[in-house]
Amino acid sequence: MYNTILQFKDVNFSYHSKAIFENANVEIKEGEFIFLVGESGIGKTTMLKLIYFDLFPDKGTIIFDKYNSSELDKTDIPELRQKLGIVFQDFKLLNDRNVFENIALPLYIAGEKKEAIKRKVYDIASLVGLMNRLNDMPYDISGGEQQRVAIARAIVTDPLFLLADEPTGNLDPFIALDIIKLLLKINMNGTSIIVATHNFEIVKRFQNRRIIQIKDKKLYDVRVKS
Ligand SMILES: Nc1ncnc2c1ncn2[C@@H]1O[C@H](COP(=O)(O)OP(=O)(O)OP(=O)(O)O)[C@@H](O)[C@H]1O
Ligand SMILES: [Mg+2]
């Protein structure tokens, strides 16, 4: 059977006095593709931050791969983050570097050799359809292309688990659909993926996928009513 890649066990989390999670539980297996839904301000981005250990639970435990929030040594965080790909809600592209350099960034940080970097960036750029954009600057490409760069950068290190925060946020419906199809293609290659979104049309369209909803400070598996 598939291994568990992520577990929330009775997780409580609050910002100051504002409670976001209370006894939240969930288990995610390797290879899953999940939509994370819930109204704006409910805690989707917070959940992703808990998964990459940017935030820690006040109570309960989060286990990602072999890392446990209750026992984690802070010096393990860089190693743990290398196993995660993160697509931020606001892309966070570097505007003074071209598309190639933006995608290559995690590989530079990991100290990879020039030839390996080139090969990996070309592979990923062709997967996400950016081969003819590699020399362009982020501000010279479209919103959909910027989103692809953010995705390419997140997967170039071949992560176990990809976290995508509202990846269709500001895109027109056709481009949004392309982005989801791209994420499904990446999932087919073996990467587990969680996509935070409030794009209900998209979720409805792919409703045979697992959908986790944040509601009443807990996590629920839900189905779309059609
Ligand atoms: N650093 C912070 N300090 C205090 N409150 C915060 C902080 N970050 C987020 N919040 C609050 O916590 C709640 C959950 O925020 P979060 O960003 O996780 O929501 P979200 O579901 O991702 O929303 P959206 O769909 O708008 O992106 C919100 O009410 C937000 O205002
Ligand atoms: Mg958010």
mmCIF file of C-alpha atoms and ligand atoms in Angstrom:
data_model
loop_
_atom_site.group_PDB
_atom_site.id
_atom_site.type_symbol
_atom_site.label_atom_id
_atom_site.label_comp_id
_atom_site.label_asym_id
_atom_site.label_seq_id
_atom_site.Cartn_x
_atom_site.Cartn_y
_atom_site.Cartn_z
ATOM 1 C CA MET A 1 0.000 0.000 0.000
ATOM 2 C CA TYR A 2 0.969 3.619 -0.328
ATOM 3 C CA ASN A 3 2.879 5.239 2.500
ATOM 4 C CA THR A 4 1.533 8.135 4.496
ATOM 5 C CA ILE A 5 3.273 11.341 3.488
ATOM 6 C CA LEU A 6 1.495 13.765 5.815
ATOM 7 C CA GLN A 7 -0.460 13.548 9.028
ATOM 8 C CA PHE A 8 -2.157 16.147 11.231
ATOM 9 C CA LYS A 9 -2.937 14.664 14.647
ATOM 10 C CA ASP A 10 -5.224 16.725 16.890
ATOM 11 C CA VAL A 11 -3.642 19.939 15.695
ATOM 12 C CA ASN A 12 -4.428 23.252 17.370
ATOM 13 C CA PHE A 13 -3.092 26.474 15.921
ATOM 14 C CA SER A 14 -3.876 30.115 16.741
ATOM 15 C CA TYR A 15 -2.527 33.487 15.684
ATOM 16 C CA HIS A 16 -2.400 35.363 18.982
ATOM 17 C CA SER A 17 -5.952 34.831 20.191
ATOM 18 C CA LYS A 18 -7.470 33.894 16.820
ATOM 19 C CA ALA A 19 -7.951 30.124 16.616
ATOM 20 C CA ILE A 20 -7.541 28.661 13.130
ATOM 21 C CA PHE A 21 -7.376 24.921 13.912
ATOM 22 C CA GLU A 22 -8.779 22.992 16.849
ATOM 23 C CA ASN A 23 -8.265 19.239 16.916
ATOM 24 C CA ALA A 24 -7.720 19.084 13.176
ATOM 25 C CA ASN A 25 -6.885 15.644 11.794
ATOM 26 C CA VAL A 26 -5.971 14.461 8.325
ATOM 27 C CA GLU A 27 -3.900 11.790 6.635
ATOM 28 C CA ILE A 28 -2.503 12.073 3.124
ATOM 29 C CA LYS A 29 -0.884 9.222 1.200
ATOM 30 C CA GLU A 30 1.958 9.302 -1.288
ATOM 31 C CA GLY A 31 0.768 10.023 -4.808
ATOM 32 C CA GLU A 32 -2.492 11.756 -3.865
ATOM 33 C CA PHE A 33 -3.838 14.869 -5.613
ATOM 34 C CA ILE A 34 -5.912 16.971 -3.252
ATOM 35 C CA PHE A 35 -7.896 20.170 -3.447
ATOM 36 C CA LEU A 36 -7.871 22.160 -0.201
ATOM 37 C CA VAL A 37 -10.956 24.348 -0.062
ATOM 38 C CA GLY A 38 -12.631 26.733 2.349
ATOM 39 C CA GLU A 39 -13.708 30.339 2.383
ATOM 40 C CA SER A 40 -11.230 33.211 2.255
ATOM 41 C CA GLY A 41 -9.472 33.745 5.577
ATOM 42 C CA ILE A 42 -10.359 30.283 6.925
ATOM 43 C CA GLY A 43 -6.778 28.966 7.085
ATOM 44 C CA LYS A 44 -5.694 27.394 3.763
ATOM 45 C CA THR A 45 -2.400 29.270 3.553
ATOM 46 C CA THR A 46 -1.911 28.660 7.274
ATOM 47 C CA MET A 47 -2.302 24.913 6.734
ATOM 48 C CA LEU A 48 0.352 24.974 3.992
ATOM 49 C CA LYS A 49 2.685 26.958 6.291
ATOM 50 C CA LEU A 50 2.206 24.326 8.981
ATOM 51 C CA ILE A 51 3.114 21.636 6.437
ATOM 52 C CA TYR A 52 6.414 23.299 5.539
ATOM 53 C CA PHE A 53 7.108 24.015 9.189
ATOM 54 C CA ASP A 54 7.077 27.757 8.788
ATOM 55 C CA LEU A 55 4.523 27.649 11.632
ATOM 56 C CA PHE A 56 4.246 25.073 14.421
ATOM 57 C CA PRO A 57 1.108 23.734 16.098
ATOM 58 C CA ASP A 58 0.300 24.930 19.616
ATOM 59 C CA LYS A 59 -0.914 21.418 20.393
ATOM 60 C CA GLY A 60 -0.928 18.126 18.531
ATOM 61 C CA THR A 61 1.534 16.876 15.951
ATOM 62 C CA ILE A 62 2.266 17.272 12.275
ATOM 63 C CA ILE A 63 4.266 14.566 10.577
ATOM 64 C CA PHE A 64 5.635 15.093 7.090
ATOM 65 C CA ASP A 65 7.728 12.258 5.661
ATOM 66 C CA LYS A 66 10.022 11.312 8.562
ATOM 67 C CA TYR A 67 9.799 14.738 10.234
ATOM 68 C CA ASN A 68 7.658 15.214 13.329
ATOM 69 C CA SER A 69 6.794 18.724 14.558
ATOM 70 C CA SER A 70 6.986 17.599 18.190
ATOM 71 C CA GLU A 71 10.517 16.251 17.898
ATOM 72 C CA LEU A 72 11.969 18.314 15.088
ATOM 73 C CA ASP A 73 15.409 19.792 15.397
ATOM 74 C CA LYS A 74 15.304 23.257 13.776
ATOM 75 C CA THR A 75 18.489 22.428 11.879
ATOM 76 C CA ASP A 76 16.496 19.766 9.974
ATOM 77 C CA ILE A 77 14.255 22.396 8.387
ATOM 78 C CA PRO A 78 16.388 23.110 5.282
ATOM 79 C CA GLU A 79 16.634 19.357 4.565
ATOM 80 C CA LEU A 80 12.884 18.924 5.043
ATOM 81 C CA ARG A 81 12.087 21.881 2.779
ATOM 82 C CA GLN A 82 14.155 20.295 0.003
ATOM 83 C CA LYS A 83 11.557 17.531 -0.091
ATOM 84 C CA LEU A 84 8.759 20.059 -0.575
ATOM 85 C CA GLY A 85 7.919 22.190 -3.574
ATOM 86 C CA ILE A 86 6.068 25.373 -2.709
ATOM 87 C CA VAL A 87 4.099 27.607 -5.065
ATOM 88 C CA PHE A 88 3.254 30.784 -3.162
ATOM 89 C CA GLN A 89 -0.026 32.647 -3.522
ATOM 90 C CA ASP A 90 1.871 35.685 -4.883
ATOM 91 C CA PHE A 91 4.447 33.705 -6.990
ATOM 92 C CA LYS A 92 7.503 35.380 -5.390
ATOM 93 C CA LEU A 93 9.487 35.470 -8.645
ATOM 94 C CA LEU A 94 12.748 37.415 -8.715
ATOM 95 C CA ASN A 95 12.177 40.341 -11.042
ATOM 96 C CA ASP A 96 15.858 40.982 -11.696
ATOM 97 C CA ARG A 97 16.443 37.454 -13.061
ATOM 98 C CA ASN A 98 15.140 35.855 -16.216
ATOM 99 C CA VAL A 99 12.891 32.788 -16.403
ATOM 100 C CA PHE A 100 15.806 30.340 -16.635
ATOM 101 C CA GLU A 101 17.449 31.790 -13.527
ATOM 102 C CA ASN A 102 14.179 31.836 -11.600
ATOM 103 C CA ILE A 103 13.569 28.146 -12.311
ATOM 104 C CA ALA A 104 17.206 27.305 -11.559
ATOM 105 C CA LEU A 105 17.282 29.100 -8.202
ATOM 106 C CA PRO A 106 16.710 26.080 -5.895
ATOM 107 C CA LEU A 107 19.379 24.157 -7.842
ATOM 108 C CA TYR A 108 21.923 26.974 -7.378
ATOM 109 C CA ILE A 109 21.079 26.975 -3.672
ATOM 110 C CA ALA A 110 21.569 23.197 -3.522
ATOM 111 C CA GLY A 111 25.010 23.728 -5.070
ATOM 112 C CA GLU A 112 24.362 21.700 -8.224
ATOM 113 C CA LYS A 113 26.816 21.767 -11.139
ATOM 114 C CA LYS A 114 26.201 24.043 -14.095
ATOM 115 C CA GLU A 115 25.602 21.238 -16.594
ATOM 116 C CA ALA A 116 23.115 19.452 -14.308
ATOM 117 C CA ILE A 117 21.275 22.714 -13.697
ATOM 118 C CA LYS A 118 20.959 23.349 -17.412
ATOM 119 C CA ARG A 119 19.663 19.857 -18.093
ATOM 120 C CA LYS A 120 17.103 19.962 -15.275
ATOM 121 C CA VAL A 121 15.839 23.448 -16.130
ATOM 122 C CA TYR A 122 15.384 22.461 -19.796
ATOM 123 C CA ASP A 123 13.527 19.277 -18.812
ATOM 124 C CA ILE A 124 11.141 21.129 -16.537
ATOM 125 C CA ALA A 125 10.705 24.083 -18.905
ATOM 126 C CA SER A 126 9.632 21.733 -21.646
ATOM 127 C CA LEU A 127 7.243 19.921 -19.267
ATOM 128 C CA VAL A 128 5.528 23.179 -18.308
ATOM 129 C CA GLY A 129 5.701 24.756 -21.786
ATOM 130 C CA LEU A 130 8.230 27.523 -21.170
ATOM 131 C CA MET A 131 11.059 26.589 -23.547
ATOM 132 C CA ASN A 132 10.574 29.731 -25.637
ATOM 133 C CA ARG A 133 10.413 32.021 -22.586
ATOM 134 C CA LEU A 134 13.654 31.110 -20.796
ATOM 135 C CA ASN A 135 15.449 34.379 -21.642
ATOM 136 C CA ASP A 136 12.482 36.613 -20.800
ATOM 137 C CA MET A 137 12.119 38.604 -17.610
ATOM 138 C CA PRO A 138 9.140 37.879 -15.311
ATOM 139 C CA TYR A 139 7.519 41.253 -16.069
ATOM 140 C CA ASP A 140 7.596 40.521 -19.810
ATOM 141 C CA ILE A 141 5.512 37.346 -19.607
ATOM 142 C CA SER A 142 1.810 36.759 -18.952
ATOM 143 C CA GLY A 143 0.224 35.899 -15.608
ATOM 144 C CA GLY A 144 -0.304 32.294 -16.706
ATOM 145 C CA GLU A 145 3.347 32.051 -17.742
ATOM 146 C CA GLN A 146 4.472 33.542 -14.427
ATOM 147 C CA GLN A 147 2.406 30.896 -12.659
ATOM 148 C CA ARG A 148 4.172 28.228 -14.756
ATOM 149 C CA VAL A 149 7.565 29.638 -13.765
ATOM 150 C CA ALA A 150 6.547 29.443 -10.090
ATOM 151 C CA ILE A 151 5.442 25.819 -10.586
ATOM 152 C CA ALA A 152 8.589 24.933 -12.545
ATOM 153 C CA ARG A 153 10.769 26.380 -9.780
ATOM 154 C CA ALA A 154 8.839 24.385 -7.186
ATOM 155 C CA ILE A 155 9.272 21.043 -8.983
ATOM 156 C CA VAL A 156 12.781 21.377 -10.428
ATOM 157 C CA THR A 157 14.252 19.704 -7.332
ATOM 158 C CA ASP A 158 11.866 16.752 -7.764
ATOM 159 C CA PRO A 159 10.026 17.166 -4.425
ATOM 160 C CA LEU A 160 8.013 14.462 -2.670
ATOM 161 C CA PHE A 161 5.126 16.812 -2.064
ATOM 162 C CA LEU A 162 4.054 19.941 -3.946
ATOM 163 C CA LEU A 163 2.073 22.624 -2.115
ATOM 164 C CA ALA A 164 0.322 25.053 -4.452
ATOM 165 C CA ASP A 165 -1.402 28.059 -2.899
ATOM 166 C CA GLU A 166 -4.208 29.395 -5.093
ATOM 167 C CA PRO A 167 -2.324 28.655 -8.326
ATOM 168 C CA THR A 168 -5.236 29.770 -10.494
ATOM 169 C CA GLY A 169 -5.899 32.932 -8.464
ATOM 170 C CA ASN A 170 -5.709 35.722 -11.008
ATOM 171 C CA LEU A 171 -5.909 33.712 -14.194
ATOM 172 C CA ASP A 172 -8.685 33.606 -16.767
ATOM 173 C CA PRO A 173 -10.730 30.367 -16.740
ATOM 174 C CA PHE A 174 -8.978 28.771 -19.735
ATOM 175 C CA ILE A 175 -5.498 29.412 -18.399
ATOM 176 C CA ALA A 176 -6.623 28.267 -14.938
ATOM 177 C CA LEU A 177 -7.733 24.978 -16.470
ATOM 178 C CA ASP A 178 -4.345 24.592 -18.184
ATOM 179 C CA ILE A 179 -2.574 25.119 -14.867
ATOM 180 C CA ILE A 180 -4.661 22.424 -13.158
ATOM 181 C CA LYS A 181 -4.022 20.045 -16.076
ATOM 182 C CA LEU A 182 -0.309 20.770 -15.690
ATOM 183 C CA LEU A 183 -0.483 19.960 -11.964
ATOM 184 C CA LEU A 184 -2.298 16.702 -12.774
ATOM 185 C CA LYS A 185 0.465 15.829 -15.234
ATOM 186 C CA ILE A 186 3.069 16.476 -12.537
ATOM 187 C CA ASN A 187 1.035 14.274 -10.170
ATOM 188 C CA MET A 188 1.045 11.476 -12.788
ATOM 189 C CA ASN A 189 4.845 11.570 -12.609
ATOM 190 C CA GLY A 190 4.582 10.594 -8.939
ATOM 191 C CA THR A 191 4.597 13.866 -6.979
ATOM 192 C CA SER A 192 1.912 14.200 -4.293
ATOM 193 C CA ILE A 193 0.100 17.527 -4.612
ATOM 194 C CA ILE A 194 -2.162 19.703 -2.500
ATOM 195 C CA VAL A 195 -3.810 22.670 -4.192
ATOM 196 C CA ALA A 196 -5.405 25.370 -2.024
ATOM 197 C CA THR A 197 -8.143 27.089 -3.971
ATOM 198 C CA HIS A 198 -11.461 28.832 -3.774
ATOM 199 C CA ASN A 199 -12.038 28.376 -7.484
ATOM 200 C CA PHE A 200 -15.223 26.365 -7.184
ATOM 201 C CA GLU A 201 -15.623 25.878 -10.948
ATOM 202 C CA ILE A 202 -12.273 24.106 -11.080
ATOM 203 C CA VAL A 203 -13.033 21.887 -8.095
ATOM 204 C CA LYS A 204 -16.412 20.964 -9.577
ATOM 205 C CA ARG A 205 -14.792 20.054 -12.862
ATOM 206 C CA PHE A 206 -12.291 17.709 -11.189
ATOM 207 C CA GLN A 207 -14.653 16.485 -8.480
ATOM 208 C CA ASN A 208 -13.511 12.878 -8.661
ATOM 209 C CA ARG A 209 -10.354 14.065 -6.873
ATOM 210 C CA ARG A 210 -10.016 14.144 -3.105
ATOM 211 C CA ILE A 211 -11.325 17.389 -1.619
ATOM 212 C CA ILE A 212 -10.425 18.496 1.909
ATOM 213 C CA GLN A 213 -12.421 21.355 3.380
ATOM 214 C CA ILE A 214 -11.467 23.563 6.318
ATOM 215 C CA LYS A 215 -14.592 24.206 8.354
ATOM 216 C CA ASP A 216 -15.268 24.907 12.025
ATOM 217 C CA LYS A 217 -11.473 24.811 12.577
ATOM 218 C CA LYS A 218 -11.282 21.196 11.409
ATOM 219 C CA LEU A 219 -10.412 19.288 8.258
ATOM 220 C CA TYR A 220 -13.120 17.276 6.472
ATOM 221 C CA ASP A 221 -13.184 15.092 3.396
ATOM 222 C CA VAL A 222 -16.048 16.383 1.262
ATOM 223 C CA ARG A 223 -17.731 15.668 -2.055
ATOM 224 C CA VAL A 224 -19.121 18.279 -4.404
ATOM 225 C CA LYS A 225 -22.891 18.283 -4.763
ATOM 226 C CA SER A 226 -23.779 18.560 -8.438
HETATM 227 N N1 LIG B 1 0.668 36.359 10.523
HETATM 228 C C1 LIG B 1 -0.612 36.463 10.903
HETATM 229 N N2 LIG B 1 -0.935 37.058 12.081
HETATM 230 C C2 LIG B 1 -2.220 37.149 12.488
HETATM 231 N N3 LIG B 1 -3.265 36.689 11.769
HETATM 232 C C3 LIG B 1 -3.012 36.096 10.591
HETATM 233 C C4 LIG B 1 -1.669 35.953 10.092
HETATM 234 N N4 LIG B 1 -1.720 35.328 8.901
HETATM 235 C C5 LIG B 1 -3.026 35.083 8.662
HETATM 236 N N5 LIG B 1 -3.796 35.542 9.672
HETATM 237 C C6 LIG B 1 -5.265 35.420 9.761
HETATM 238 O O1 LIG B 1 -5.591 34.056 9.859
HETATM 239 C C7 LIG B 1 -6.724 33.732 9.063
HETATM 240 C C8 LIG B 1 -6.380 32.627 8.082
HETATM 241 O O2 LIG B 1 -5.486 33.160 7.102
HETATM 242 P P1 LIG B 1 -5.048 32.348 5.831
HETATM 243 O O3 LIG B 1 -4.106 33.220 5.074
HETATM 244 O O4 LIG B 1 -4.543 31.011 6.238
HETATM 245 O O5 LIG B 1 -6.444 32.181 5.065
HETATM 246 P P2 LIG B 1 -6.749 31.576 3.597
HETATM 247 O O6 LIG B 1 -7.773 30.509 3.780
HETATM 248 O O7 LIG B 1 -5.472 31.216 2.938
HETATM 249 O O8 LIG B 1 -7.425 32.823 2.861
HETATM 250 P P3 LIG B 1 -7.389 33.223 1.284
HETATM 251 O O9 LIG B 1 -8.345 32.314 0.597
HETATM 252 O O10 LIG B 1 -7.898 34.638 1.299
HETATM 253 O O11 LIG B 1 -5.982 33.111 0.796
HETATM 254 C C9 LIG B 1 -7.173 35.034 8.429
HETATM 255 O O12 LIG B 1 -8.219 35.555 9.186
HETATM 256 C C10 LIG B 1 -5.943 35.914 8.499
HETATM 257 O O13 LIG B 1 -6.311 37.260 8.620
HETATM 258 MG MG MG B 2 -4.470 31.943 1.281
#
